Amino acid sequence: PPPDPEPTDPTVGAPMTMVFQDGVDGYFGTIDTHILARSASTTYGNSSEIEVDGSPETAALLQWDVSSIPTGSQITAATITLDVTGRSKQDYFLYDVLKGWTEGEATWNQAESGTNWQSSGVQGSQDRGTTSLGTFDGASTGLRTVTLNAAGLAVVQGWIDTPASNHGLTLQNLSARDGLDFSSSETNNVANRPRLEITYTTDGDPEPAPVEVNEAPLVSAGANSTIELSETATLNGSFTDDGLPNPPAAVTVQWTVDSGPGN
């Protein structure tokens, strides 16, 4: 009979979903706040409720630590769920934040102590992206979910590929005339805290690094040549080495005459 087939890993390539919400499965990696134009130097990092509005101008900042997703994973879907406590008839938009900020220091004017936004309210080209990553509809109170679009998935993919690029998102619509309120990560009810859900696939364990084998140096006395007996033969000696083992990764060379006249 033919031999049994090699066993396969059913999890390789299968989609997996991970939830990032403070208090769920031991996770506490969310930071969030809002920034307010009329109180441009005030921080709101400890607030249990986050506000966004266009009059007065108010924007939200949210960030999740997603470093537990393996590097090399491919993001296929992502959603954000917020607990709306004050509904709005107007839509609000998500943008990626391009500058690092600190929850307890971020204000309308500054991202963190000693670092201002390029334009107050996270409005500069160095502060945030210009493409909406998703539209949040807070028309009713309770848990409301927004699905990130293709641009949003690309941003999340960037967080996985380059963790240092993860500065989170801003939710805002400074043209709105109808404010939106939602629970922050400081709210007492775990289920009402901001929730990021990411679905991804992985190719399984990475290939092991190739084993480096120390090869002998390659030595050459120069190109072959034909010399008349009355002429002088000049040899152009050279060698190459693979630099192993490292250390010492060093080669010493000494040229000597094997037989015949001359030096």
Coordinates of N, CA and C in Angstrom, one line a residue, residues 62-226:
L62 N -7.9 57.2 20.1 CA -8.0 55.8 20.6 C -6.8 55.1 20.1
Q63 N -6.2 54.2 21.0 CA -5.1 53.3 20.5 C -5.2 52.0 21.3
W64 N -4.9 50.9 20.6 CA -4.9 49.6 21.1 C -3.5 49.0 20.9
D65 N -3.0 48.3 21.9 CA -1.8 47.5 21.7 C -2.1 46.2 21.1
V66 N -1.7 46.0 19.8 CA -2.0 44.8 19.0 C -0.8 43.9 18.8
S67 N 0.3 44.1 19.7 CA 1.5 43.4 19.4 C 1.4 41.9 19.6
S68 N 0.3 41.4 20.2 CA 0.2 40.0 20.4 C -0.2 39.2 19.1
I69 N -0.5 40.0 18.0 CA -0.7 39.3 16.7 C 0.7 39.1 16.1
P70 N 0.9 37.8 15.7 CA 2.3 37.5 15.2 C 2.7 38.3 14.0
T71 N 3.9 38.8 14.0 CA 4.4 39.5 12.8 C 4.4 38.6 11.6
G72 N 4.0 39.1 10.5 CA 3.8 38.3 9.2 C 2.4 37.9 9.0
S73 N 1.5 38.1 10.0 CA 0.1 37.8 9.8 C -0.5 38.7 8.8
Q74 N -1.6 38.2 8.1 CA -2.3 39.0 7.1 C -3.7 39.4 7.6
I75 N -3.9 40.7 7.7 CA -5.2 41.2 8.3 C -6.3 41.0 7.2
T76 N -7.4 40.4 7.6 CA -8.5 40.2 6.7 C -9.8 41.0 7.0
A77 N -9.9 41.4 8.3 CA -11.1 42.2 8.8 C -10.8 42.8 10.1
A78 N -11.4 44.0 10.3 CA -11.3 44.7 11.6 C -12.5 45.5 11.9
T79 N -13.0 45.5 13.1 CA -14.1 46.3 13.5 C -13.8 47.0 14.8
I80 N -14.5 48.1 15.0 CA -14.4 48.9 16.3 C -15.8 49.0 16.8
T81 N -16.0 48.7 18.1 CA -17.3 48.8 18.8 C -17.2 49.8 19.9
L82 N -18.1 50.7 19.9 CA -18.2 51.8 21.0 C -19.5 51.7 21.6
D83 N -19.6 52.1 22.9 CA -20.8 52.2 23.6 C -21.3 53.6 23.6
V84 N -22.3 53.9 22.8 CA -22.8 55.3 22.6 C -23.7 55.6 23.8
T85 N -23.3 56.7 24.5 CA -24.1 57.2 25.6 C -24.9 58.4 25.2
G86 N -24.4 59.2 24.2 CA -25.1 60.3 23.7 C -25.1 60.3 22.2
R87 N -26.3 60.0 21.6 CA -26.3 59.7 20.2 C -26.2 61.0 19.4
S88 N -25.9 60.8 18.1 CA -25.8 61.9 17.2 C -26.5 61.6 15.8
K89 N -27.0 62.5 15.2 CA -27.6 62.3 13.9 C -26.6 62.4 12.8
Q90 N -25.4 62.8 13.1 CA -24.4 63.0 12.1 C -23.3 61.9 12.2
D91 N -22.7 61.6 11.1 CA -21.6 60.6 11.1 C -20.3 61.2 11.5
Y92 N -19.4 60.3 12.1 CA -18.1 60.7 12.5 C -17.1 59.8 11.8
F93 N -15.9 60.2 11.5 CA -15.0 59.5 10.7 C -13.7 59.2 11.4
L94 N -13.1 58.0 11.1 CA -11.9 57.5 11.7 C -10.7 57.8 10.7
Y95 N -9.6 58.3 11.3 CA -8.4 58.6 10.6 C -7.2 58.0 11.4
D96 N -6.2 57.6 10.7 CA -5.0 57.1 11.4 C -4.2 58.3 11.9
V97 N -3.7 58.1 13.2 CA -2.8 59.1 13.8 C -1.4 58.8 13.4
L98 N -0.7 59.9 13.0 CA 0.7 59.7 12.5 C 1.8 60.1 13.5
K99 N 1.3 60.6 14.6 CA 2.3 61.1 15.6 C 2.0 60.5 17.0
G100 N 3.1 60.1 17.7 CA 2.9 59.6 19.0 C 2.2 60.5 20.0
W101 N 1.4 60.0 20.9 CA 0.7 60.9 21.9 C 0.5 60.1 23.2
T102 N 0.3 60.8 24.2 CA 0.2 60.2 25.6 C -1.2 60.6 26.2
E103 N -1.8 59.6 26.7 CA -3.2 59.7 27.2 C -3.3 60.8 28.2
G104 N -2.4 60.9 29.2 CA -2.5 61.9 30.2 C -1.9 63.2 29.9
E105 N -1.4 63.4 28.7 CA -0.8 64.7 28.3 C -1.4 65.3 27.0
A106 N -2.1 64.5 26.2 CA -2.6 65.0 25.0 C -3.7 66.1 25.2
T107 N -3.6 67.2 24.5 CA -4.6 68.2 24.6 C -4.9 68.7 23.1
W108 N -5.7 69.7 23.0 CA -6.0 70.2 21.7 C -4.8 70.8 21.0
N109 N -3.8 71.3 21.8 CA -2.6 71.9 21.2 C -1.4 70.9 21.1
Q110 N -1.3 70.0 22.0 CA -0.1 69.1 22.0 C -0.5 67.6 22.0
A111 N 0.4 66.8 21.4 CA 0.3 65.4 21.4 C 0.8 64.8 22.7
E112 N 1.8 65.4 23.3 CA 2.4 65.0 24.6 C 3.3 66.1 25.0
S113 N 3.7 66.1 26.3 CA 4.5 67.1 26.8 C 5.7 67.4 26.0
G114 N 5.9 68.7 25.5 CA 7.0 69.0 24.7 C 6.8 68.8 23.2
T115 N 5.7 68.2 22.8 CA 5.5 68.0 21.4 C 4.1 68.4 21.0
N116 N 4.0 69.5 20.2 CA 2.7 70.0 19.7 C 2.3 69.3 18.5
W117 N 1.0 69.3 18.3 CA 0.4 68.9 17.0 C 0.9 69.8 15.9
Q118 N 1.1 69.4 14.7 CA 1.5 70.3 13.6 C 0.4 71.3 13.5
S119 N -0.9 70.9 13.6 CA -2.0 71.9 13.6 C -2.9 71.4 14.7
S120 N -3.3 72.3 15.5 CA -4.1 72.0 16.7 C -5.3 71.2 16.3
G121 N -5.6 70.2 17.2 CA -6.8 69.4 17.0 C -6.5 68.2 16.1
V122 N -5.2 67.8 15.9 CA -4.8 66.7 15.1 C -5.3 66.9 13.6
Q123 N -4.9 68.1 13.1 CA -5.4 68.5 11.8 C -4.3 68.6 10.7
G124 N -3.0 68.5 11.2 CA -2.0 68.7 10.2 C -1.7 67.4 9.4
S125 N -1.0 67.6 8.3 CA -0.7 66.4 7.4 C 0.3 65.5 8.1
Q126 N 1.0 66.0 9.1 CA 1.9 65.2 9.9 C 1.3 64.6 11.2
D127 N 0.0 65.0 11.4 CA -0.7 64.5 12.6 C -1.6 63.3 12.3
R128 N -2.3 63.4 11.1 CA -3.2 62.3 10.8 C -3.3 62.1 9.3
G129 N -3.8 60.9 8.9 CA -4.1 60.7 7.5 C -5.3 61.5 7.0
T130 N -5.4 61.5 5.7 CA -6.5 62.3 5.2 C -7.7 61.4 4.6
T131 N -7.4 60.1 4.6 CA -8.4 59.1 4.1 C -9.2 58.5 5.2
S132 N -10.5 58.6 5.1 CA -11.3 58.0 6.2 C -11.2 56.5 6.2
L133 N -11.0 55.9 7.4 CA -10.8 54.5 7.5 C -12.1 53.8 7.8
G134 N -13.1 54.5 8.1 CA -14.4 54.0 8.4 C -15.4 55.1 8.9
T135 N -16.6 54.9 8.8 CA -17.6 55.9 9.2 C -18.4 55.4 10.3
F136 N -18.4 56.1 11.4 CA -19.2 55.7 12.6 C -20.5 56.4 12.7
D137 N -21.5 55.5 12.8 CA -22.9 56.0 12.9 C -23.4 55.8 14.3
G138 N -23.6 56.9 15.0 CA -24.0 56.8 16.4 C -25.4 57.3 16.6
A139 N -26.3 56.8 15.6 CA -27.7 57.3 15.6 C -28.5 56.8 16.8
S140 N -28.0 55.8 17.5 CA -28.8 55.3 18.6 C -27.8 54.9 19.7
T141 N -28.3 54.9 21.0 CA -27.4 54.6 22.1 C -27.2 53.1 22.2
G142 N -26.2 52.7 23.0 CA -25.8 51.3 23.1 C -24.6 51.0 22.3
L143 N -24.3 49.7 22.1 CA -23.1 49.3 21.4 C -23.3 49.4 19.9
R144 N -22.4 50.2 19.3 CA -22.4 50.4 17.8 C -21.1 50.0 17.2
T145 N -21.1 49.4 16.1 CA -19.9 48.8 15.5 C -19.7 49.4 14.1
V146 N -18.4 49.8 13.8 CA -18.0 50.2 12.5 C -17.0 49.2 12.0
T147 N -17.1 48.9 10.7 CA -16.2 48.0 10.0 C -15.2 48.8 9.2
L148 N -13.9 48.6 9.5 CA -12.9 49.3 8.8 C -12.9 49.0 7.3
N149 N -12.7 50.0 6.5 CA -12.7 49.8 5.0 C -11.3 49.3 4.6
A150 N -11.1 49.2 3.3 CA -9.8 48.7 2.8 C -8.6 49.6 3.3
A151 N -8.8 50.9 3.3 CA -7.8 51.8 3.8 C -7.5 51.5 5.3
G152 N -8.6 51.2 6.0 CA -8.4 50.9 7.4 C -7.7 49.6 7.7
L153 N -8.0 48.6 6.8 CA -7.2 47.3 7.0 C -5.8 47.5 6.7
A154 N -5.5 48.4 5.7 CA -4.1 48.6 5.4 C -3.3 49.3 6.5
V155 N -4.0 50.2 7.2 CA -3.4 50.8 8.4 C -3.1 49.8 9.5
V156 N -4.1 48.9 9.8 CA -3.9 47.9 10.8 C -2.8 46.9 10.4
Q157 N -2.7 46.6 9.1 CA -1.7 45.8 8.6 C -0.3 46.4 8.9
G158 N -0.3 47.7 8.7 CA 1.0 48.4 9.0 C 1.4 48.4 10.5
W159 N 0.4 48.3 11.4 CA 0.7 48.2 12.8 C 1.3 46.8 13.1
I160 N 0.9 45.8 12.3 CA 1.4 44.5 12.5 C 2.8 44.4 11.9
D161 N 3.0 44.9 10.7 CA 4.3 44.8 10.0 C 5.3 45.7 10.7
T162 N 4.9 46.9 11.1 CA 5.8 47.9 11.7 C 5.2 48.4 13.0
P163 N 5.3 47.7 14.1 CA 4.7 48.1 15.4 C 4.9 49.5 15.8
A164 N 6.0 50.1 15.5 CA 6.3 51.5 15.9 C 5.4 52.5 15.2
S165 N 4.7 52.1 14.1 CA 3.8 53.0 13.4 C 2.4 53.1 14.0
N166 N 2.2 52.3 15.0 CA 0.9 52.3 15.7 C 0.7 53.4 16.6
H167 N 0.1 54.5 16.2 CA -0.3 55.6 17.0 C -1.8 55.8 17.2
G168 N -2.5 54.7 16.8 CA -3.9 54.7 17.0 C -4.7 55.5 16.0
L169 N -5.9 55.9 16.4 CA -6.9 56.5 15.5 C -7.5 57.7 16.1
T170 N -7.9 58.6 15.3 CA -8.7 59.7 15.8 C -10.1 59.7 15.2
L171 N -11.1 59.9 16.0 CA -12.5 59.9 15.6 C -13.0 61.4 15.6
Q172 N -13.4 61.9 14.5 CA -13.8 63.4 14.5 C -14.6 63.7 13.3
N173 N -15.3 64.8 13.4 CA -16.0 65.5 12.4 C -16.2 67.0 12.8
L174 N -15.2 67.8 12.6 CA -15.3 69.2 13.1 C -16.3 70.0 12.4
S175 N -17.0 69.5 11.4 CA -18.0 70.2 10.7 C -19.4 69.9 11.3
A176 N -19.4 68.9 12.2 CA -20.7 68.4 12.8 C -21.3 69.5 13.7
R177 N -22.6 69.5 13.9 CA -23.3 70.4 14.8 C -24.1 69.6 15.8
D178 N -23.8 68.3 15.9 CA -24.5 67.4 16.8 C -23.5 66.4 17.4
G179 N -23.2 66.6 18.7 CA -22.1 65.9 19.3 C -22.5 64.4 19.6
L180 N -21.4 63.6 19.8 CA -21.5 62.2 20.0 C -20.7 61.9 21.3
D181 N -21.3 61.1 22.2 CA -20.6 60.7 23.4 C -20.5 59.1 23.5
F182 N -19.4 58.6 24.0 CA -19.3 57.2 24.2 C -18.4 56.8 25.3
S183 N -18.5 55.6 25.9 CA -17.8 55.2 27.0 C -16.3 55.0 26.7
S184 N -15.4 55.4 27.6 CA -14.0 55.2 27.4 C -13.5 53.9 28.1
S185 N -12.2 53.7 28.0 CA -11.6 52.4 28.6 C -11.6 52.6 30.1
E186 N -11.9 53.7 30.7 CA -12.0 53.9 32.1 C -13.4 53.7 32.7
T187 N -14.4 53.4 31.9 CA -15.7 53.1 32.4 C -15.7 51.8 33.2
N188 N -16.6 51.7 34.1 CA -16.6 50.5 35.0 C -17.0 49.2 34.3
N189 N -18.0 49.3 33.4 CA -18.5 48.1 32.8 C -17.6 47.7 31.6
V190 N -16.9 46.5 31.8 CA -16.0 46.1 30.8 C -16.6 46.0 29.4
A191 N -17.8 45.5 29.3 CA -18.4 45.3 28.0 C -18.6 46.6 27.3
N192 N -18.6 47.7 28.0 CA -18.9 49.0 27.3 C -17.6 49.7 26.9
R193 N -16.4 49.1 27.2 CA -15.2 49.8 26.9 C -14.9 49.7 25.4
P194 N -14.2 50.6 24.8 CA -13.8 50.5 23.3 C -13.2 49.2 23.0
R195 N -13.7 48.6 21.9 CA -13.3 47.2 21.5 C -12.8 47.2 20.1
L196 N -11.7 46.7 19.9 CA -11.1 46.4 18.5 C -11.0 44.9 18.3
E197 N -11.6 44.5 17.2 CA -11.6 43.1 16.9 C -10.9 42.9 15.5
I198 N -9.9 42.1 15.5 CA -9.1 41.9 14.3 C -9.1 40.4 13.9
T199 N -9.4 40.1 12.6 CA -9.3 38.8 12.0 C -8.1 38.7 11.1
Y200 N -7.4 37.7 11.3 CA -6.1 37.6 10.5 C -5.8 36.1 10.2
T201 N -4.9 35.9 9.2 CA -4.4 34.6 8.9 C -2.9 34.6 9.0
T202 N -2.4 33.4 9.2 CA -1.0 33.2 9.3 C -0.5 32.0 8.5
D203 N 0.7 32.1 8.0 CA 1.2 30.9 7.2 C 1.9 29.9 8.1
G204 N 1.7 30.0 9.4 CA 2.3 29.0 10.3 C 3.6 29.4 10.8
D205 N 4.4 28.5 11.3 CA 5.7 28.8 11.8 C 6.6 29.2 10.7
P206 N 7.4 30.3 11.0 CA 8.4 30.7 10.0 C 9.4 29.7 9.7
E207 N 10.0 29.8 8.4 CA 11.0 28.9 8.1 C 12.3 29.1 9.0
P208 N 12.9 28.0 9.4 CA 14.1 28.2 10.2 C 15.2 28.8 9.4
A209 N 16.0 29.6 10.2 CA 17.1 30.3 9.5 C 18.1 29.2 8.9
P210 N 18.6 29.5 7.7 CA 19.6 28.5 7.2 C 20.8 28.4 8.0
V211 N 21.4 27.2 8.1 CA 22.6 26.9 8.8 C 23.8 27.4 8.0
E212 N 24.6 28.2 8.6 CA 25.8 28.7 7.9 C 26.9 27.7 8.0
V213 N 27.5 27.3 6.9 CA 28.6 26.3 6.9 C 29.8 27.0 6.5
N214 N 30.9 26.9 7.3 CA 32.1 27.5 7.0 C 32.9 26.8 5.9
E215 N 33.0 27.5 4.8 CA 33.7 26.9 3.6 C 35.1 27.4 3.6
A216 N 36.0 26.5 2.9 CA 37.4 26.9 2.8 C 37.5 28.1 1.9
P217 N 38.5 29.0 2.2 CA 38.8 30.1 1.3 C 39.1 29.7 -0.1
L218 N 38.8 30.5 -1.1 CA 39.1 30.3 -2.5 C 40.4 31.1 -2.8
V219 N 41.4 30.4 -3.3 CA 42.7 31.0 -3.6 C 43.0 30.9 -5.0
S220 N 43.5 32.0 -5.6 CA 43.9 32.0 -7.0 C 45.3 32.7 -7.1
A221 N 46.1 32.1 -8.0 CA 47.4 32.7 -8.3 C 47.3 33.6 -9.6
G222 N 46.1 33.9 -10.1 CA 45.9 34.7 -11.3 C 45.6 33.9 -12.5
A223 N 45.3 34.5 -13.6 CA 44.9 33.9 -14.8 C 46.1 33.0 -15.4
N224 N 45.7 31.9 -16.0 CA 46.7 31.1 -16.7 C 47.4 32.0 -17.8
S225 N 48.7 31.7 -17.9 CA 49.5 32.5 -18.9 C 50.6 31.6 -19.4
T226 N 51.1 31.9 -20.7 CA 52.2 31.2 -21.3 C 53.4 32.2 -21.3

